[in-house]
mmCIF file of C-alpha atoms in Angstrom:
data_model
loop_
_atom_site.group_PDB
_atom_site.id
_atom_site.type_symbol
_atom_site.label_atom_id
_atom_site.label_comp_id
_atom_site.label_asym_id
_atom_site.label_seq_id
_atom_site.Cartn_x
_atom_site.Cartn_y
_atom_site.Cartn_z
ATOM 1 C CA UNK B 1 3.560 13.452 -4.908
ATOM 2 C CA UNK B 2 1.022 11.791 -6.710
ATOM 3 C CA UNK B 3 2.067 8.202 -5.409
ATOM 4 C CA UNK B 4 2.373 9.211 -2.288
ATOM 5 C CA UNK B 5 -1.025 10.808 -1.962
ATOM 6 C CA UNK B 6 -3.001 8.007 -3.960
ATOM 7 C CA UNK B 7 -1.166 5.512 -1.981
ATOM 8 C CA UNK B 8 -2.287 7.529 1.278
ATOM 9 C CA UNK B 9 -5.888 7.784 -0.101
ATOM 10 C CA UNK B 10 -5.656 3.896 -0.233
ATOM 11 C CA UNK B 11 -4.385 3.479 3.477
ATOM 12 C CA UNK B 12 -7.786 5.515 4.671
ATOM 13 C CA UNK B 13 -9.693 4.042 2.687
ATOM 14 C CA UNK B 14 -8.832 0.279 3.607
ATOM 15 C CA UNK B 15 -7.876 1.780 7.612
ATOM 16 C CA UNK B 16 -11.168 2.874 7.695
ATOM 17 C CA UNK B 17 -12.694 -0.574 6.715
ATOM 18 C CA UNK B 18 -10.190 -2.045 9.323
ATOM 19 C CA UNK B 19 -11.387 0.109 11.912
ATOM 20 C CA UNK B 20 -15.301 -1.100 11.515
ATOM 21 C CA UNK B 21 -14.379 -4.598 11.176
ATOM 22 C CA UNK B 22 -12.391 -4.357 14.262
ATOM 23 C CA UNK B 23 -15.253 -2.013 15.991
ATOM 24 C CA UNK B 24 -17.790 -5.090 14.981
ATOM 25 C CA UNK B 25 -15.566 -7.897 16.213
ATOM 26 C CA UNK B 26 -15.433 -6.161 19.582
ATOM 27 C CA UNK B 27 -19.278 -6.046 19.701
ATOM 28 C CA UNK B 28 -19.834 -9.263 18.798
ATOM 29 C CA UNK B 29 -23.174 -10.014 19.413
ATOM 30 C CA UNK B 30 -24.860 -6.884 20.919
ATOM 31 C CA UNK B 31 -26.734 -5.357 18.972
ATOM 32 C CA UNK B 32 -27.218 -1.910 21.189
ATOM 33 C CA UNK B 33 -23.367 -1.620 20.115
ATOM 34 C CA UNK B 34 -23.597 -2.410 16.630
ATOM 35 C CA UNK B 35 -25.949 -0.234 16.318
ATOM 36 C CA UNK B 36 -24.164 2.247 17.331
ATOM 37 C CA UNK B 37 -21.500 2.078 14.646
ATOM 38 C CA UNK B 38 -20.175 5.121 12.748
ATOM 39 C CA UNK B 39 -20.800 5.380 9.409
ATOM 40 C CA UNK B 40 -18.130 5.126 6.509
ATOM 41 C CA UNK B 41 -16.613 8.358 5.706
ATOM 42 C CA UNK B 42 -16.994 8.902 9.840
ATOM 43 C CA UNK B 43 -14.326 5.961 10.019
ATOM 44 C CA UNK B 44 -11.964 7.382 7.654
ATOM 45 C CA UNK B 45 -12.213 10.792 9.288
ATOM 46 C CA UNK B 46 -11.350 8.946 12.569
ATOM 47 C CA UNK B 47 -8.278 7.349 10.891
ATOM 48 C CA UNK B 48 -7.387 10.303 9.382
ATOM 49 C CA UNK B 49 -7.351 12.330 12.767
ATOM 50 C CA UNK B 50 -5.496 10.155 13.976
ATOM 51 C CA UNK B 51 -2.687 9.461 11.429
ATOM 52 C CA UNK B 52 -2.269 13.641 11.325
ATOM 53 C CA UNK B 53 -2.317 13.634 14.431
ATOM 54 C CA UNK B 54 0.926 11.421 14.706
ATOM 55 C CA UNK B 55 2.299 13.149 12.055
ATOM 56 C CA UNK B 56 2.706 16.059 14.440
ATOM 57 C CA UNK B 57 5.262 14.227 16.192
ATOM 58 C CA UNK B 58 7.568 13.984 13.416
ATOM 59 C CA UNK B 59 9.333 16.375 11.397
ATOM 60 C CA UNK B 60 10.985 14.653 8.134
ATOM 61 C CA UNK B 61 11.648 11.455 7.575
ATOM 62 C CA UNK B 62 15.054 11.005 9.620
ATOM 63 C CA UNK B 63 12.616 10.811 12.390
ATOM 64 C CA UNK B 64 10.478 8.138 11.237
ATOM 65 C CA UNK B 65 12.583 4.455 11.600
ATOM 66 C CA UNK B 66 11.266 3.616 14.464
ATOM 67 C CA UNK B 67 8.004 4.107 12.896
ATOM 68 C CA UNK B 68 8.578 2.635 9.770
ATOM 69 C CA UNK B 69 10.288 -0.439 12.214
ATOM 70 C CA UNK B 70 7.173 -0.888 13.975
ATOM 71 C CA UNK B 71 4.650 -0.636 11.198
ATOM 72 C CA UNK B 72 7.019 -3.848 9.023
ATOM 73 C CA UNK B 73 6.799 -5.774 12.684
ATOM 74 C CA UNK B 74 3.019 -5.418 12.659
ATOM 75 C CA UNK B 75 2.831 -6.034 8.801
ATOM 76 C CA UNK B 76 4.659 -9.425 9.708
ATOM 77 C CA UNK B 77 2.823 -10.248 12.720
ATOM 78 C CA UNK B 78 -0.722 -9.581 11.057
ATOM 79 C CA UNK B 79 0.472 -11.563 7.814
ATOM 80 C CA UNK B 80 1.716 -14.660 10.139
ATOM 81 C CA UNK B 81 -1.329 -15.073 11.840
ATOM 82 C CA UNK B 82 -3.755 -14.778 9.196
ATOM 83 C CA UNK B 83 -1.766 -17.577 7.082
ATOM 84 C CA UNK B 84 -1.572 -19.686 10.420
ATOM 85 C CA UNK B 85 -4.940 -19.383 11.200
ATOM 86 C CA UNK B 86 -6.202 -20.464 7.502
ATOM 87 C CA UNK B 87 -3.492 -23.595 7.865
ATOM 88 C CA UNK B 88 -5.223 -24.238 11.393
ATOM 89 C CA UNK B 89 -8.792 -24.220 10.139
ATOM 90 C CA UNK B 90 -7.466 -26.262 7.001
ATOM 91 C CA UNK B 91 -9.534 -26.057 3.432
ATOM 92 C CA UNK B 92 -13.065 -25.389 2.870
ATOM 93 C CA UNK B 93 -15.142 -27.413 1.604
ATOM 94 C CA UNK B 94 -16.562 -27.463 -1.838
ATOM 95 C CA UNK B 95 -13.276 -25.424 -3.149
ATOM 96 C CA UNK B 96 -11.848 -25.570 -6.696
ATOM 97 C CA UNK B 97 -8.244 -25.111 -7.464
ATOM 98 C CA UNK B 98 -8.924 -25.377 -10.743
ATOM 99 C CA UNK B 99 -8.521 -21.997 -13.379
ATOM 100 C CA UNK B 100 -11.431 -22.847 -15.738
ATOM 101 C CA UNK B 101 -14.177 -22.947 -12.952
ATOM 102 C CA UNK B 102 -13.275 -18.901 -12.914
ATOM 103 C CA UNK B 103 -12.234 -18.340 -16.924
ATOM 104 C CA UNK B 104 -14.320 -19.310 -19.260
ATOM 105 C CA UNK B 105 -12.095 -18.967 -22.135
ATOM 106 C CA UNK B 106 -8.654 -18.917 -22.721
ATOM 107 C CA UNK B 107 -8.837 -14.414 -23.250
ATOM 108 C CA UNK B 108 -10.041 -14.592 -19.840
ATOM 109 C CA UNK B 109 -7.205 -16.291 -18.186
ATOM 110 C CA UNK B 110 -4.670 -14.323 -20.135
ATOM 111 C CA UNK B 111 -6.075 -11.235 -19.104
ATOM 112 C CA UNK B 112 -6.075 -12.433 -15.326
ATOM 113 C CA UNK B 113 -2.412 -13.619 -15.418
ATOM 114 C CA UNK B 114 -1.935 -10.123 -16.884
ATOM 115 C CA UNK B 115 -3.769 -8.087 -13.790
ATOM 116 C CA UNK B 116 -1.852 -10.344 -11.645
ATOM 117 C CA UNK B 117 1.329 -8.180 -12.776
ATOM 118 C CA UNK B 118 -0.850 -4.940 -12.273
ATOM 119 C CA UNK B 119 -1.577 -6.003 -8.472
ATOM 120 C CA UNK B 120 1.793 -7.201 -8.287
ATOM 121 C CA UNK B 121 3.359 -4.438 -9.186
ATOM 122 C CA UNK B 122 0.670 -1.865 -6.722
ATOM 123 C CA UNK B 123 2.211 -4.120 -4.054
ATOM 124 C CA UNK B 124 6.192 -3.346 -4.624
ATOM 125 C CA UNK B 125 5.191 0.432 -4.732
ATOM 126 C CA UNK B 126 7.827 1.232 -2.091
ATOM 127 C CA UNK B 127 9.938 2.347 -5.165
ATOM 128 C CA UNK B 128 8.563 6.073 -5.231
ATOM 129 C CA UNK B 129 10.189 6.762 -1.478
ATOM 130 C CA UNK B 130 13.566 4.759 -1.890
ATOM 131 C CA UNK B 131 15.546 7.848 -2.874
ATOM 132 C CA UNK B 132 14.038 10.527 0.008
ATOM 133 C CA UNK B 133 14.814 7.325 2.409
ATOM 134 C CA UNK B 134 18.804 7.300 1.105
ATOM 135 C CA UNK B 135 18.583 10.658 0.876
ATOM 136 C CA UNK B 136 18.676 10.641 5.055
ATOM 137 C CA UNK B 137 21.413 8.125 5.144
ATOM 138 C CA UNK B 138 24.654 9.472 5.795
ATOM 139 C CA UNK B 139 27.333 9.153 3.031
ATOM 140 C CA UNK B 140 31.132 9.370 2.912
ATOM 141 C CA UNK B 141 33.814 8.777 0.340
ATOM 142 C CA UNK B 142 34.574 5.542 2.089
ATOM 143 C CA UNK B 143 31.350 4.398 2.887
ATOM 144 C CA UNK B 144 28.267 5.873 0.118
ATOM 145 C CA UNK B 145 25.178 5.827 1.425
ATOM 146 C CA UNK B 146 24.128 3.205 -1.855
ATOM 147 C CA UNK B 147 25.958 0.678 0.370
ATOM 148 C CA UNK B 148 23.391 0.591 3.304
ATOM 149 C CA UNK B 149 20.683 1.340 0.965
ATOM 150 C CA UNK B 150 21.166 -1.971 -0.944
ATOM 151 C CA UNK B 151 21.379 -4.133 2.118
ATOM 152 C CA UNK B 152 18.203 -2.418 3.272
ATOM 153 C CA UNK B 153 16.582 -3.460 0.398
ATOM 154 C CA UNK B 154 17.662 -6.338 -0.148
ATOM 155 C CA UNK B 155 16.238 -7.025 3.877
ATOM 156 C CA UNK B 156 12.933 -5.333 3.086
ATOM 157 C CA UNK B 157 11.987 -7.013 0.368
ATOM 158 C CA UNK B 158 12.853 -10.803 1.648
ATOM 159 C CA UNK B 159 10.194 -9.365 4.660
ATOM 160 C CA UNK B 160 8.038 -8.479 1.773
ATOM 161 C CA UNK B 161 8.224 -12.053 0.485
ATOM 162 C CA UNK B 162 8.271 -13.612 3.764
ATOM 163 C CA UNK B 163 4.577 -12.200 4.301
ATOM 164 C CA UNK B 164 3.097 -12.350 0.840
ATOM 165 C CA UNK B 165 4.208 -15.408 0.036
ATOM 166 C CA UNK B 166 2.641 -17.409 2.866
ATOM 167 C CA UNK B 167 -0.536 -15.872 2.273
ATOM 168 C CA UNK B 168 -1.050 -16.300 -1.807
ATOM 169 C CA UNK B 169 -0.181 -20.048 -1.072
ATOM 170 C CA UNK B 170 -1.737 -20.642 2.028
ATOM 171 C CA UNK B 171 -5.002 -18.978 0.674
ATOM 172 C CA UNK B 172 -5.210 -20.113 -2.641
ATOM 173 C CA UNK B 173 -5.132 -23.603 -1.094
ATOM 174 C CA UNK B 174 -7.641 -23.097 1.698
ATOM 175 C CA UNK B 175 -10.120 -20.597 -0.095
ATOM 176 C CA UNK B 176 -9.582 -21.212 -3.915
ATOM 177 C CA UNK B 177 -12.130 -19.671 -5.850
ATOM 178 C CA UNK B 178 -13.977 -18.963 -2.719
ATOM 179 C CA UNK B 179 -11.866 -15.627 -1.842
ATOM 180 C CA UNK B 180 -14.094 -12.401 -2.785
ATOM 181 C CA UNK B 181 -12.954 -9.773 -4.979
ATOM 182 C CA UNK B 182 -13.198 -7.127 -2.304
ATOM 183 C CA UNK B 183 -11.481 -7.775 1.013
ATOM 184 C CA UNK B 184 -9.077 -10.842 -0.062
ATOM 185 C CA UNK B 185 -8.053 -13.656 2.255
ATOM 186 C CA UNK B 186 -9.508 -11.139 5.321
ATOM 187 C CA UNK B 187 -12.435 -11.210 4.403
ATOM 188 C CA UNK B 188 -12.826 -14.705 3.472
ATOM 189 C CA UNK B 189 -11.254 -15.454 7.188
ATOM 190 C CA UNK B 190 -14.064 -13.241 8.447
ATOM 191 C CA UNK B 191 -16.627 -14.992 6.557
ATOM 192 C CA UNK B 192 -15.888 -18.160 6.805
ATOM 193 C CA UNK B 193 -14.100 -18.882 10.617
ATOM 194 C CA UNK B 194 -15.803 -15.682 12.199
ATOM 195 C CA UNK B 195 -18.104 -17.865 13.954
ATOM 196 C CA UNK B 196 -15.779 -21.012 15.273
ATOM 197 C CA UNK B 197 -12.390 -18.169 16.118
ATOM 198 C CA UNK B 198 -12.135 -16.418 18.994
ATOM 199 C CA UNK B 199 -12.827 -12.486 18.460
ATOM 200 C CA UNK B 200 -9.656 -11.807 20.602
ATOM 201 C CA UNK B 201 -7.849 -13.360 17.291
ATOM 202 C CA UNK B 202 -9.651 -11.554 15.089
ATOM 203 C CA UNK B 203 -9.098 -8.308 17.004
ATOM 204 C CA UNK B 204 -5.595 -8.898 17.470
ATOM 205 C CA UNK B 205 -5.511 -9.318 13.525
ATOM 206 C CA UNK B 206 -7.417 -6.302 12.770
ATOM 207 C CA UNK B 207 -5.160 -4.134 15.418
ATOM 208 C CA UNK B 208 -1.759 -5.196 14.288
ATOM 209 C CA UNK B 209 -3.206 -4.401 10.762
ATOM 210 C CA UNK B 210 -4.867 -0.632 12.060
ATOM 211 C CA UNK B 211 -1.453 -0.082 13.369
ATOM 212 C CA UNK B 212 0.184 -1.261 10.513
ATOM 213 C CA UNK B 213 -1.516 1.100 7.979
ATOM 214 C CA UNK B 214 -1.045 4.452 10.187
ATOM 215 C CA UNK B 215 2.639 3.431 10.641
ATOM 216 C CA UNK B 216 2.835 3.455 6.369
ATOM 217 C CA UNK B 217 0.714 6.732 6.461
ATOM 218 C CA UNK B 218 3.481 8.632 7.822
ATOM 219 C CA UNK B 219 6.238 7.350 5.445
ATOM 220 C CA UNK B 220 4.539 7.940 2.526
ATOM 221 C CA UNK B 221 2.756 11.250 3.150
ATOM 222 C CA UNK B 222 6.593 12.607 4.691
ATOM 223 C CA UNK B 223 7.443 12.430 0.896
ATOM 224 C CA UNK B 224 4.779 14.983 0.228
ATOM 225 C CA UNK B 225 5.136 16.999 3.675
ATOM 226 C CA UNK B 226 8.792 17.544 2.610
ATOM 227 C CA UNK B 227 8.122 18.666 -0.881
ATOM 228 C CA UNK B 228 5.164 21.432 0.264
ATOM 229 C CA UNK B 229 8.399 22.506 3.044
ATOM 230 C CA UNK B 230 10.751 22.817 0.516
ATOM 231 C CA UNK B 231 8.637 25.049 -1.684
ATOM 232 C CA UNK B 232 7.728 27.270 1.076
ATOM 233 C CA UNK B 233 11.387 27.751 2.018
ATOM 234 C CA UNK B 234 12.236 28.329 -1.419
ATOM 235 C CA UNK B 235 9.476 30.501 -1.759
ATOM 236 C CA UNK B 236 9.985 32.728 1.720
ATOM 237 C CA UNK B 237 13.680 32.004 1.635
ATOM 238 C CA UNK B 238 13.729 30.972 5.875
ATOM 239 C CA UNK B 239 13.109 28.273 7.614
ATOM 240 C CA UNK B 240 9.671 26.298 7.814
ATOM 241 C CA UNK B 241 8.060 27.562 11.118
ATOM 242 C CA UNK B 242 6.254 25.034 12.951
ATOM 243 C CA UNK B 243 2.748 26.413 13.046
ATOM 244 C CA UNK B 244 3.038 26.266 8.743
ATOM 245 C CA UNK B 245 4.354 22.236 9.406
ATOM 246 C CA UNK B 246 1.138 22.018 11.021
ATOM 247 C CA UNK B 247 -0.944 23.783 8.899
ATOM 248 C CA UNK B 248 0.322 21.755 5.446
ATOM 249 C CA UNK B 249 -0.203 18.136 7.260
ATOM 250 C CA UNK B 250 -3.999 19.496 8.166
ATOM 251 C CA UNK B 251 -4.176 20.264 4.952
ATOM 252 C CA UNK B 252 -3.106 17.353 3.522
ATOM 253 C CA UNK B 253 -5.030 15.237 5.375
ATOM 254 C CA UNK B 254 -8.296 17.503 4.691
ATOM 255 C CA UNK B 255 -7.438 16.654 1.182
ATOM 256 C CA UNK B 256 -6.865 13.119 0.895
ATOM 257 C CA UNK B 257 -10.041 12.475 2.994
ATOM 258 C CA UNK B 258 -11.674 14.423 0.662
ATOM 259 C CA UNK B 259 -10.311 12.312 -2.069
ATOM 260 C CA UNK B 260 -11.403 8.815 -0.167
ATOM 261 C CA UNK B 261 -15.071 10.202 0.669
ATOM 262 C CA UNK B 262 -15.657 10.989 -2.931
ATOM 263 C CA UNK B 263 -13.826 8.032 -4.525
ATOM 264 C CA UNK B 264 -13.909 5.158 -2.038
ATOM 265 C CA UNK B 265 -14.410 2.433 -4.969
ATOM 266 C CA UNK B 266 -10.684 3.561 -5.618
ATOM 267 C CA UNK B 267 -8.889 0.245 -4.171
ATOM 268 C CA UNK B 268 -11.188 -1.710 -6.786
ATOM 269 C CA UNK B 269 -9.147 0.081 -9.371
ATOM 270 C CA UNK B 270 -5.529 -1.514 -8.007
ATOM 271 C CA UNK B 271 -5.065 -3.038 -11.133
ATOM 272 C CA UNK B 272 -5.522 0.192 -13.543
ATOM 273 C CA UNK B 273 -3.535 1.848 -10.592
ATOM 274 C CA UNK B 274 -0.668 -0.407 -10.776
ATOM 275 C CA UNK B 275 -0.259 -0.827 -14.453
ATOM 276 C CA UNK B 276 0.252 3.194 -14.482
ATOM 277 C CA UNK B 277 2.577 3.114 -12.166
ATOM 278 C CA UNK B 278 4.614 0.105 -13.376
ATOM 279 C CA UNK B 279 6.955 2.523 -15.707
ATOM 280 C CA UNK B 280 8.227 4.087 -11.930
ATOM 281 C CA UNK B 281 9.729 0.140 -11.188
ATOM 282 C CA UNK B 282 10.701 -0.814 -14.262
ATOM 283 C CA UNK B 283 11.675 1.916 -16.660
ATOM 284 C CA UNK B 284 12.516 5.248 -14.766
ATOM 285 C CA UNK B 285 15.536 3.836 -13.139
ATOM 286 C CA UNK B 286 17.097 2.777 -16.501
ATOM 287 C CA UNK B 287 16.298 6.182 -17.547
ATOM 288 C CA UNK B 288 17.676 7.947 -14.456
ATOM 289 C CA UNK B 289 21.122 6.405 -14.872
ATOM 290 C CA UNK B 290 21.614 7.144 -18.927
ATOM 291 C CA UNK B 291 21.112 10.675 -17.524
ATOM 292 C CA UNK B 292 23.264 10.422 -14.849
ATOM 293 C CA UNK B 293 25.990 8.437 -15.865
ATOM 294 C CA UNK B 294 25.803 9.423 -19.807
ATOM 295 C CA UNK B 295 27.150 6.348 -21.081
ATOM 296 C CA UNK B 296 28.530 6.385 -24.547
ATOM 297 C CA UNK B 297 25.607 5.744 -27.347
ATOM 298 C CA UNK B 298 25.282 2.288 -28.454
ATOM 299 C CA UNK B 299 27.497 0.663 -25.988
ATOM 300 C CA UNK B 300 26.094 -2.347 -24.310
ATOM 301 C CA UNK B 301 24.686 -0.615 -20.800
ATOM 302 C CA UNK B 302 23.601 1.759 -22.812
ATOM 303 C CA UNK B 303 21.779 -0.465 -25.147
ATOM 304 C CA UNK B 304 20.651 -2.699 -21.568
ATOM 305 C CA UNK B 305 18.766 0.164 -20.412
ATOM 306 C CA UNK B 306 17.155 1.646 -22.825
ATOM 307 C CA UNK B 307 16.147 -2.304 -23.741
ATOM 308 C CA UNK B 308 14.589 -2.606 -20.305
ATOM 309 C CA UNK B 309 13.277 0.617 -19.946
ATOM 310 C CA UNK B 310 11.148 0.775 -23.449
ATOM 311 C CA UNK B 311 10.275 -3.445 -22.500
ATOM 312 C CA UNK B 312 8.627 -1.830 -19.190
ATOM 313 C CA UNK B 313 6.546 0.850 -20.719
ATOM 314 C CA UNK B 314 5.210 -1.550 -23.292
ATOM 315 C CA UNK B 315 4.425 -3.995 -20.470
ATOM 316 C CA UNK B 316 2.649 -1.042 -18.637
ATOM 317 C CA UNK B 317 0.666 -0.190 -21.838
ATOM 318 C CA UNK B 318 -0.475 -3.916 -21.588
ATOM 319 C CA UNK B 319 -1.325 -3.628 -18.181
ATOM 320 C CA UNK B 320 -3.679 -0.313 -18.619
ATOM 321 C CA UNK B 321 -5.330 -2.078 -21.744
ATOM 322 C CA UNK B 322 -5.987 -5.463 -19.883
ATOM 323 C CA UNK B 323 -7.271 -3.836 -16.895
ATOM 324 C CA UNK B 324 -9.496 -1.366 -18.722
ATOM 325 C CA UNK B 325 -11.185 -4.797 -20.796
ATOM 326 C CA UNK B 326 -11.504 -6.674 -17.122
ATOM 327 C CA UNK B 327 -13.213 -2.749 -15.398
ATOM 328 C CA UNK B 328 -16.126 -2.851 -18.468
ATOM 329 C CA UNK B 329 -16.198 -6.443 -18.414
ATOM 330 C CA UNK B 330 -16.666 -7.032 -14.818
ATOM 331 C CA UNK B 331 -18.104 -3.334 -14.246
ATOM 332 C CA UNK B 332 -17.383 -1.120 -11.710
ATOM 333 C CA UNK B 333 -19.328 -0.033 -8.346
ATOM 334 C CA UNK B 334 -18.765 3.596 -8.451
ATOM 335 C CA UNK B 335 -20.183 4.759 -5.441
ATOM 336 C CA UNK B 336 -19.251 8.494 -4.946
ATOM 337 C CA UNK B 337 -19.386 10.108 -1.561
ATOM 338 C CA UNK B 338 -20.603 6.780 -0.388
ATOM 339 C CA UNK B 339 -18.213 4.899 1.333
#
């Protein structure tokens, strides 16, 4: 629940952004339109409308591949073209590649190469809806539903890889140092080829990406949708009715905008929010099987797992203590209820 929200909060807040950049592309050069732009928290209402909105359509989260498929072929498309369009436009110039031009000691690069596993590990955070998304695969004696599972993650994560990849390489070599903190290798695209790309481009980037983040929306918050069902069922003891479905995806919607109006500053804190998490990859599977399976004290798996899953929440401890150091060295913008 908490994942799934936070992550959700994160998907307005940087749909939102998406949304004005993608309003201001269109208008170009006129000012009468630009300056009729919405404000901030009026663009993540807009997003949120219309992510609830679509939620309406779907009931749990059987009904949501086609969904999920479209939002991975946008996630690909918008990834493709923003690596092909830095190739195109080739380096800038006046770049460094070089580490030391950033760090200026030797504490300072460790503690970057360090975040870089926070972020990292923010970005795998599909981990937290793998077992609700097996859970809707059918299983059979012959055939568990583990065996599907594994191929489909094996699949998502080589797309995962196939989109990343590309565009740490691609824009550490054309931006360098030059990428900004805030925005990544978008908004160094926007700042430095807005001018000499054609705003169709840039739209279509900005759409694919709109579409891409309302299509996650629904997988993630179905995690929480289901679990508010189950405890009214529980609760009432009959089925969900479908004016209460309603009613809890309205709510939860009202909430996380809530959340994102009064904490928009929250994707600066991916790194603090990934090293938190990082015990959910690496150590609450190993501790979910010696549960399950109960293997015999001692014995090798046993020893395996409980070696992996203490060696991820020490690395997570790491994480939170690194990040913390880089949030008071580098400070933080907190601008509440001002997005």
């Amino acid at each position: 629940m908490y994942l799934s929200g936070g992550t959700c909060v994160l998907f307005i807040i940087n749909g939102g952004w998406i949304m004005e950049l993608f309003y201001k592309v269109i208008c170009g050069d006129n000012l009468q339109c630009n300056d009729r732009t919405l404000t901030g928290a009026q663009w993540f209402l807009v997003f949120v409308c219309l992510s609830i909105l679509l939620s309406q359509f779907f009931p749990n989260l059987y009904s949501l591949s086609r969904v999920s498929f479209i939002g991975s072929i946008m996630a690909v498309t918008y990834c493709s073209m923003i690596w092909i369009l830095s190739v195109t436009k080739g380096p800038e110039k006046g770049i460094s590649h070089d580490p030391s031009d950033a760090s200026t000691s030797s504490m300072v690069r460790i503690r970057n190469a360090l975040n870089s596993i926070g972020y990292i590990a923010l970005v795998f955070r599909g981990h937290n809806v793998v077992l609700e998304i097996q859970g809707t695969i059918r299983s059979i004696l012959k055939r568990p539903s583990r065996v599907p599972m594994w191929r489909g993650v094996i699949i998502s994560y080589l797309l995962i890889a196939m989109c990343l990849f590309p565009i740490a390489i691609v824009g550490y070599w054309a931006y360098g140092n030059m990428i900004p903190f805030n925005g990544g290798i978008l908004s160094a695209l926007m700042t430095f080829h807005k001018n000499n790309t054609s705003k169709y481009v840039i739209g279509t980037i900005c759409l694919t990406m709109l579409i891409h983040y309302m299509c996650a929306f629904q997988v993630y918050a179905m995690v929480v949708f289901d679990n508010l069902e189950r405890l009214y069922v529980t609760k009432k003891n009959e089925p969900c009715p479908r004016w209460v479905r309603s009613a809890i995806r309205v709510f939860f919607g009202g909430l996380t905008y809530l959340i994102s109006v009064a904490f928009p500053f929250l994707g600066s804190l991916g790194l603090l929010i990934g090293a938190i998490i990082l015990p959910l990859t690496l150590s609450y599977p190993c501790f979910m099987w010696i549960a399950m399976k109960k293997p015999r004290a001692i014995s090798p798996m046993w020893c395996l797992n409980i070696g992996l899953g203490s060696l991820g929440v020490l690395l997570s401890i790491v994480l939170v203590v690194s990040s913390l150091s880089t949030l008071i060295a580098n400070g933080l913008d907190a601008n509440f209820f001002k997005p």
